[in-house]
Short mmCIF file of C-alpha atoms in Angstrom, two decimals:
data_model
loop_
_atom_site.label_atom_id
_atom_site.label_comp_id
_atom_site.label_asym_id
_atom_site.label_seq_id
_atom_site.Cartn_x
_atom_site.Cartn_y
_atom_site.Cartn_z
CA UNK A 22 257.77 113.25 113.15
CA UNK A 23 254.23 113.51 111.37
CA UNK A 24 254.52 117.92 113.01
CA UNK A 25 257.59 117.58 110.63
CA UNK A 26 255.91 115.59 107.49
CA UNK A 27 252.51 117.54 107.72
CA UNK A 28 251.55 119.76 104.52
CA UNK A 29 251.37 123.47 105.57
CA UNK A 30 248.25 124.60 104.97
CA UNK A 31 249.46 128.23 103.32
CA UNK A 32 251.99 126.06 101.31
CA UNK A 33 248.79 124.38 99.83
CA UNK A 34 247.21 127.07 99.00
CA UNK A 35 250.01 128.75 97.13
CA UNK A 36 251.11 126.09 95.47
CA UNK A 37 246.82 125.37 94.50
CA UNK A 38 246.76 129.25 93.09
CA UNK A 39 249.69 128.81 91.08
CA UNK A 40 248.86 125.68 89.65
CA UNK A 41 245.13 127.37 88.72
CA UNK A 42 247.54 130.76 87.16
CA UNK A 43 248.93 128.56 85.09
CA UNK A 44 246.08 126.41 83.30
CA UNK A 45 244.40 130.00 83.06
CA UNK A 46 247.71 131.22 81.18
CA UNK A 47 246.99 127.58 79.40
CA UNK A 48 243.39 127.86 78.57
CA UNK A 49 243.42 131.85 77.83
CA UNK A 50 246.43 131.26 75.31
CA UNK A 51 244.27 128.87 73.52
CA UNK A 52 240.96 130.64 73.70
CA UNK A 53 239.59 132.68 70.08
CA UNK A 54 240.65 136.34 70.03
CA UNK A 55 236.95 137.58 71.08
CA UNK A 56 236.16 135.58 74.47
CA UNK A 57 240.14 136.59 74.99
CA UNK A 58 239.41 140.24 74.65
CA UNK A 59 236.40 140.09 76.81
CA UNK A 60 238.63 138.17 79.49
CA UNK A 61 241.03 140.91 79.52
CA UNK A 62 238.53 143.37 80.25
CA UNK A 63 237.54 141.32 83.00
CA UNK A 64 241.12 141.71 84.14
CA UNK A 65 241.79 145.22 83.84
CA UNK A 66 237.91 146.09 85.53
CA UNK A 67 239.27 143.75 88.56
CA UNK A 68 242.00 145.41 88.89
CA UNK A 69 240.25 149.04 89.02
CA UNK A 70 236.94 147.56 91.04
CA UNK A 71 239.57 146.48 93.71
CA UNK A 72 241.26 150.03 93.88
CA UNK A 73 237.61 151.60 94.61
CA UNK A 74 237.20 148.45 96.87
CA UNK A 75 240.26 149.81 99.25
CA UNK A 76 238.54 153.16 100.06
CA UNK A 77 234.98 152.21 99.85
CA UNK A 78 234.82 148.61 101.39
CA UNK A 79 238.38 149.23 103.79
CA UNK A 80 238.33 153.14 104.40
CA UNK A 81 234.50 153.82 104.51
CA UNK A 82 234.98 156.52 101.49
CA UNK A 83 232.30 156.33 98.65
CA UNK A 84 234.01 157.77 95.45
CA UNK A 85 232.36 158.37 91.86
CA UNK A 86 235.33 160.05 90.86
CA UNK A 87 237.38 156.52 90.25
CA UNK A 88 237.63 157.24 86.62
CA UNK A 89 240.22 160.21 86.77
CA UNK A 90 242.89 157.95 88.01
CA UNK A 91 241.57 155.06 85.56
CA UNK A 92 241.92 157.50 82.58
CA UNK A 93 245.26 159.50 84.16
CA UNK A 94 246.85 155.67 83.88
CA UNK A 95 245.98 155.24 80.41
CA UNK A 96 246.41 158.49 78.87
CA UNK A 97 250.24 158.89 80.60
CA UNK A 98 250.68 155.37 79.04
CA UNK A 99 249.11 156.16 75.94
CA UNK A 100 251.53 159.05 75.60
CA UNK A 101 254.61 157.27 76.55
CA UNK A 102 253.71 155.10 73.95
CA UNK A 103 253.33 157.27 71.09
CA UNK A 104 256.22 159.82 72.06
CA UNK A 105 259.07 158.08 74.23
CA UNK A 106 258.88 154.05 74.54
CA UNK A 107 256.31 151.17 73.67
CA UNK A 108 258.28 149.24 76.72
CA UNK A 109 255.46 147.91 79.24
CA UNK A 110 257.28 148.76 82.71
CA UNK A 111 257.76 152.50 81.64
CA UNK A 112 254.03 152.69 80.76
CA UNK A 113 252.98 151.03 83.68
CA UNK A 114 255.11 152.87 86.15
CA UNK A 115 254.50 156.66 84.12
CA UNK A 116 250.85 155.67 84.47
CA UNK A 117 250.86 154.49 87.86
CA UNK A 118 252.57 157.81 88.88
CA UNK A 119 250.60 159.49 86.91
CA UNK A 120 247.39 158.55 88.65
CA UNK A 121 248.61 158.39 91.96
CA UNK A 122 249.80 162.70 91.54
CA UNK A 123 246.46 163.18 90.57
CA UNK A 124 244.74 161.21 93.18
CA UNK A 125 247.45 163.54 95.43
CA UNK A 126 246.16 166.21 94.43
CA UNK A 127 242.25 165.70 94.79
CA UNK A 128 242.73 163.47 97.80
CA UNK A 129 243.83 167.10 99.22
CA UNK A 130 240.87 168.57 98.39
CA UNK A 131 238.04 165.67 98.78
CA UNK A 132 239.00 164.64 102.20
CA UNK A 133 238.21 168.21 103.52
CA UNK A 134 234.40 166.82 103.42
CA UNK A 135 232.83 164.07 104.26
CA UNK A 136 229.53 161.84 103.96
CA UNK A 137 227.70 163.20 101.31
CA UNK A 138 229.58 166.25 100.92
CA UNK A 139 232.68 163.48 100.03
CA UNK A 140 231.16 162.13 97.37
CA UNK A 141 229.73 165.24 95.10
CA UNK A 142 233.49 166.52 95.85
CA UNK A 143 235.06 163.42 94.11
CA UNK A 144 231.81 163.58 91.27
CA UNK A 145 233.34 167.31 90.92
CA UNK A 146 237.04 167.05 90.41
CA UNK A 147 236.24 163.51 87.96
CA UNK A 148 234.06 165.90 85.70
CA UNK A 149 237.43 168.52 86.11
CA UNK A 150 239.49 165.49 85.20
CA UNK A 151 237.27 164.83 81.75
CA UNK A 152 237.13 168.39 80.85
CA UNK A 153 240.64 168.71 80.95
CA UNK A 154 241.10 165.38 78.59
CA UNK A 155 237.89 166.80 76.51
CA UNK A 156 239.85 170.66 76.09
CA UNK A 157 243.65 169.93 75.87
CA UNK A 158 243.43 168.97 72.50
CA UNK A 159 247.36 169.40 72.02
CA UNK A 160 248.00 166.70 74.31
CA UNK A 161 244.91 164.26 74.80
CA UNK A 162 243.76 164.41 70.82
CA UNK A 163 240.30 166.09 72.80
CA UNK A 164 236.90 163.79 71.69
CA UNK A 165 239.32 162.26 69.46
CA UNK A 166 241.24 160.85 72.12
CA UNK A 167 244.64 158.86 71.83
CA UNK A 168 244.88 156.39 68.97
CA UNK A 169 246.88 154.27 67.17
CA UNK A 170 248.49 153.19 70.56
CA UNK A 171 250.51 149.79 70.01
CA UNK A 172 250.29 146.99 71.81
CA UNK A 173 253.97 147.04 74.55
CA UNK A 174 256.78 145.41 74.48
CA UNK A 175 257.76 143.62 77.44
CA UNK A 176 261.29 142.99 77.06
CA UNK A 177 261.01 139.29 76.49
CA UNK A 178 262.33 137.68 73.32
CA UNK A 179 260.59 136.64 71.10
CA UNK A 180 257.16 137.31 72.78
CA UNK A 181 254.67 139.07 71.02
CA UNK A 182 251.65 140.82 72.86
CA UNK A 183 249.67 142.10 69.46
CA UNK A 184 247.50 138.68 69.72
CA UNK A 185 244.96 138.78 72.51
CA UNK A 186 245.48 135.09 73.61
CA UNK A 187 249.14 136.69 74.00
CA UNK A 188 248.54 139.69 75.92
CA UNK A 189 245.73 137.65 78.15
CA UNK A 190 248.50 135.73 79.67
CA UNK A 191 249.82 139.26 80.80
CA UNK A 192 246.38 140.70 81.85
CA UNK A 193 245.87 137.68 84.06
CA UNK A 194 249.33 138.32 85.60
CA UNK A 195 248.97 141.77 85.98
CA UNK A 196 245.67 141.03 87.56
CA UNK A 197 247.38 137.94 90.10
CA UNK A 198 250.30 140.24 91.20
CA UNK A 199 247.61 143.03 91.88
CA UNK A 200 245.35 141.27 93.96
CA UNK A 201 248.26 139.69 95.86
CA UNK A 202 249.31 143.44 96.26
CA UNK A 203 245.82 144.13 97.73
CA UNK A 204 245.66 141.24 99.71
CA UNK A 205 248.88 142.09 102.02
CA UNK A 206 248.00 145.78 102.19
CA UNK A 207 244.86 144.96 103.69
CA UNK A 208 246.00 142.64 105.79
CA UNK A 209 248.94 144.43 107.28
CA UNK A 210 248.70 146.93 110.17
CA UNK A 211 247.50 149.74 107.55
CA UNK A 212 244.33 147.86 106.32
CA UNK A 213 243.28 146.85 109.31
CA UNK A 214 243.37 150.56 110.90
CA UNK A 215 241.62 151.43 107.85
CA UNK A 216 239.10 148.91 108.66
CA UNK A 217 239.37 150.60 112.11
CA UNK A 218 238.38 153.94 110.58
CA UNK A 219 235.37 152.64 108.68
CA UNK A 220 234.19 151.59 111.38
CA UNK A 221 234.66 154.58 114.14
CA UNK A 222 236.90 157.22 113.27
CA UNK A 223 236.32 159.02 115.98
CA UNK A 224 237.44 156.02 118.26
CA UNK A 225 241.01 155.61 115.90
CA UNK A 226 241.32 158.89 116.85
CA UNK A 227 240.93 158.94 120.41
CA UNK A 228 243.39 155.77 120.02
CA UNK A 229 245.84 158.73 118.32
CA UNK A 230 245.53 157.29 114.81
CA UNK A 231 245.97 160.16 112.43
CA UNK A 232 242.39 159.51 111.06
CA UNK A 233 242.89 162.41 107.77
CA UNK A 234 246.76 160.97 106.72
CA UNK A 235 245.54 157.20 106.74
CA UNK A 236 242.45 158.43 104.38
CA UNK A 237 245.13 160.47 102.29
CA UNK A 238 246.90 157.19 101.99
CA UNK A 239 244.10 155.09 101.09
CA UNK A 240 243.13 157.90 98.57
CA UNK A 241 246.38 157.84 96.72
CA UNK A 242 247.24 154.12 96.98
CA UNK A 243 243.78 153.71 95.17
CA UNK A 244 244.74 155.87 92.53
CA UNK A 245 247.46 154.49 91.63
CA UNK A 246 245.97 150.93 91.70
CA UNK A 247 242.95 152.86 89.27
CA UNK A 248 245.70 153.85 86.90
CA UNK A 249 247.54 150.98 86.59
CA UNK A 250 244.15 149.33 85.65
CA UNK A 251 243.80 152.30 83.20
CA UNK A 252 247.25 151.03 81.58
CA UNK A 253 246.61 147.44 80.91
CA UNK A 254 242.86 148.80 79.15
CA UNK A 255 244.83 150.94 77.10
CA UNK A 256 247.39 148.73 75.78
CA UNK A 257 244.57 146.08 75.20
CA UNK A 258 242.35 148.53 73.04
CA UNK A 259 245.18 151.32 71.37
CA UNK A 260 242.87 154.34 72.44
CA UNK A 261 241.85 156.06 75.33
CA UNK A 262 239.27 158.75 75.01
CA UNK A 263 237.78 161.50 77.29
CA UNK A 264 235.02 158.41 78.37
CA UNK A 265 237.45 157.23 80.29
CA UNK A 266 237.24 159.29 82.61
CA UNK A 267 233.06 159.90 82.77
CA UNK A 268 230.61 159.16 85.75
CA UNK A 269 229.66 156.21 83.52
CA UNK A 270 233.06 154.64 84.25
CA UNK A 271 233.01 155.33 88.03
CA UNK A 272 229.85 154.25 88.26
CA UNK A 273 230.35 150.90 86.87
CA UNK A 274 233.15 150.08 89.19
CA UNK A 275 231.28 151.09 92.10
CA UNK A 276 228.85 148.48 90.78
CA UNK A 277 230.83 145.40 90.70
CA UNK A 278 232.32 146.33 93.91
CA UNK A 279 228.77 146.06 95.67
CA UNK A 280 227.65 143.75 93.40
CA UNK A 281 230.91 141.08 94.18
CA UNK A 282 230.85 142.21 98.08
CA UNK A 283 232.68 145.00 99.48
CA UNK A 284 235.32 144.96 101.82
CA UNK A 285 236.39 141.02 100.52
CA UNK A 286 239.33 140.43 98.28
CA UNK A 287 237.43 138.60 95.97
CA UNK A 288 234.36 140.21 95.55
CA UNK A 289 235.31 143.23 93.09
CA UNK A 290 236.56 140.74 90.93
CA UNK A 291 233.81 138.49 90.88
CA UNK A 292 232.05 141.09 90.37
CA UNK A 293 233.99 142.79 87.66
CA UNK A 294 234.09 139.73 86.02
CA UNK A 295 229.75 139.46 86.59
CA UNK A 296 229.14 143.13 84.89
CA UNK A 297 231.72 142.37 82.26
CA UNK A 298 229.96 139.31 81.00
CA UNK A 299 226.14 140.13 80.85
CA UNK A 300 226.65 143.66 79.71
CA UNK A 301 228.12 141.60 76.86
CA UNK A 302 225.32 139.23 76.79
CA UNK A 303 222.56 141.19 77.04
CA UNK A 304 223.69 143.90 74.86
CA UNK A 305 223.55 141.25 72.22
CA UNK A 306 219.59 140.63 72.80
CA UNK A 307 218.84 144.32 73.61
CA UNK A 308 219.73 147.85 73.00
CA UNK A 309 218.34 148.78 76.82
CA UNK A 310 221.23 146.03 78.43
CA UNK A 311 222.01 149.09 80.99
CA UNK A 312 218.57 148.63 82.01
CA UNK A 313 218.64 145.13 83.00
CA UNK A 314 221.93 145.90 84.59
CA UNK A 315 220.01 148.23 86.54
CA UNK A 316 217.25 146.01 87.77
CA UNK A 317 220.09 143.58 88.34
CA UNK A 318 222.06 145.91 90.97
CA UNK A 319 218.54 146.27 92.76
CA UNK A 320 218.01 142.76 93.16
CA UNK A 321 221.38 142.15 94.55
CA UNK A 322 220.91 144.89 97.26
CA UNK A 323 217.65 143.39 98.34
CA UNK A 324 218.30 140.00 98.31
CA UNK A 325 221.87 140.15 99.45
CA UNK A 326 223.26 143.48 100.44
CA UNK A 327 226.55 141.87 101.47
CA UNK A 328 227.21 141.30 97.82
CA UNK A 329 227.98 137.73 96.02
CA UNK A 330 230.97 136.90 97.97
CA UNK A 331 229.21 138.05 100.87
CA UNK A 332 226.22 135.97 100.85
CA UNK A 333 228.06 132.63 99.63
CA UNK A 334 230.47 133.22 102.81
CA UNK A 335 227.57 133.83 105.14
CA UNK A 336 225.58 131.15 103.74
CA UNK A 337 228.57 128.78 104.41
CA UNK A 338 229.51 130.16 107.86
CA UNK A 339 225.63 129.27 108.45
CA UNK A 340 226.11 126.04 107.14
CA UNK A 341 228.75 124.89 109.43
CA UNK A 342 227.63 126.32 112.47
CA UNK A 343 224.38 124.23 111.91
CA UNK A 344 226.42 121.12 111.61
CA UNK A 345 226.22 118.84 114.67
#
């Protein structure tokens, strides 16, 4: 009888996650338009720090060309906006495919290095990626970039997404379905060979894992996570520009994912959430903030390589096992 009465423990959990979704959804709605803007940044950063987090952290690939897919997202649903529908789901899903073709198409032609040789490839075909949005003035508005892009319409009546508190309540769903999206894909039979991978591809191999089409999978699933993080920016701030997709941009995602903790769920959005905040703060005391954030990401690789995330876990694992 108590087998039959006891709380599941999963059940708990859910039902603990939804209950904190919704006095976010609360608190955001009710938060002033500034702190709600910088919230939704938060969101939209999570969302594209987790995306770098599946092939860096779960894959073993080290990318600084992140920001094509991030930028392919939001100009694909900054032109579906301006030229054929302000509806949300045919943003997000033009932008989505959008980024995922183009991670297609450079996934082909990174993957045929790797190590070092991986990462100035991806560097490459991101500076391709910005030329192309810099140049095709016809279609990307060049330097000018995309403007006047309206805030979506998701189909609801009578909901309005032009105030931030508003469109927070989206972000932070967007954000909650994505990282439940990441969490079963890298805990099903495909994350865990890509942890496999990382770890010895020439062992997955010998095991007769197709080492290159698992990478090629990783590359483009990223992507299109990336773009669909590129979307929700886009829609919050009605441009995109060729910044988008600079080294700047791919940089600071790789940041937050090694300053959260790679290879965790939570630790690219902790750490999103980290860079988003004091690049705010300190750019308000001084004009060399990227500095700080620079002796910042030093700190954290000294003192606790594993990231944030990382060390709290290992400090707690420690914790118990000293327990009598």
């Amino acid at each position: 009888m108590k087998a039959m009465t006891r709380s599941n423990p999963s059940h708990r959990g859910w039902l603990a996650g939804c209950a904190g979704l919704a006095v976010a959804a609360l608190a955001g709605a009710a938060l002033p338009s500034y702190y709600a803007s910088l919230l939704i940044d938060g969101f939209a950063f999570a969302i594209f720090a987790m995306s770098l987090n599946l092939l860096l952290g779960y894959a073993g690939l080290a990318s600084l060309g992140h920001a094509a897919y991030f930028a392919a997202g939001a100009y694909a649903a900054g032109l579906v906006s301006l030229h054929l529908s302000q509806d949300f789901w045919v943003g997000m899903l033009a932008g989505i495919a959008a980024g995922a073709f183009t991670g297609a198409f450079f996934g082909l032609l990174a993957l045929r290095t790797t190590g070092v040789y991986f990462l100035m490839n991806t560097l490459a075909l991101a500076q391709i990626a910005w030329a192309v949005a810099f140049t095709w003035r016809s279609v990307t508005g060049g330097d000018d970039g995309l403007r006047s892009i309206k805030r979506p319409d998701l189909g609801v009546p009578g909901l309005d997404l032009t105030s931030n508190s508003a469109y927070f309540v989206l972000a932070l769903a967007t954000c909650a379905a994505a990282a439940l999206l990441m969490r079963a894909l890298t805990r099903s039979p495909f994350g865990r060979t890509l942890a496999g991978i990382r770890e010895s591809a020439a062992r997955m191999d010998a095991l007769g894992y197709n080492v290159w089409l698992y990478k090629y999978l990783a590359f483009i699933l990223s992507a299109g996570f990336a773009a669909a993080a590129g979307v929700l920016f886009v829609y919050a701030k009605g441009f995109v520009s060729p910044e988008a997709a600079s080294i700047t941009v791919s940089a600071e995602a790789l940041l937050m994912v090694i300053l959260g903790g790679a290879a965790t769920l939570s630790g690219p959005i902790v750490g999103a959430f980290a860079i988003i905040l004091l690049s705010n703060i300190a750019s308000s005391y001084s004009t060399h903030w990227t500095l700080l954030l620079g002796i910042l990401y030093i700190v954290v690789v000294i003192v606790a390589p594993q990231g944030i995330v990382g060390a709290i876990t290992a400090s707690s694992t420690r914790a118990r096992g000293a327990q009598p």
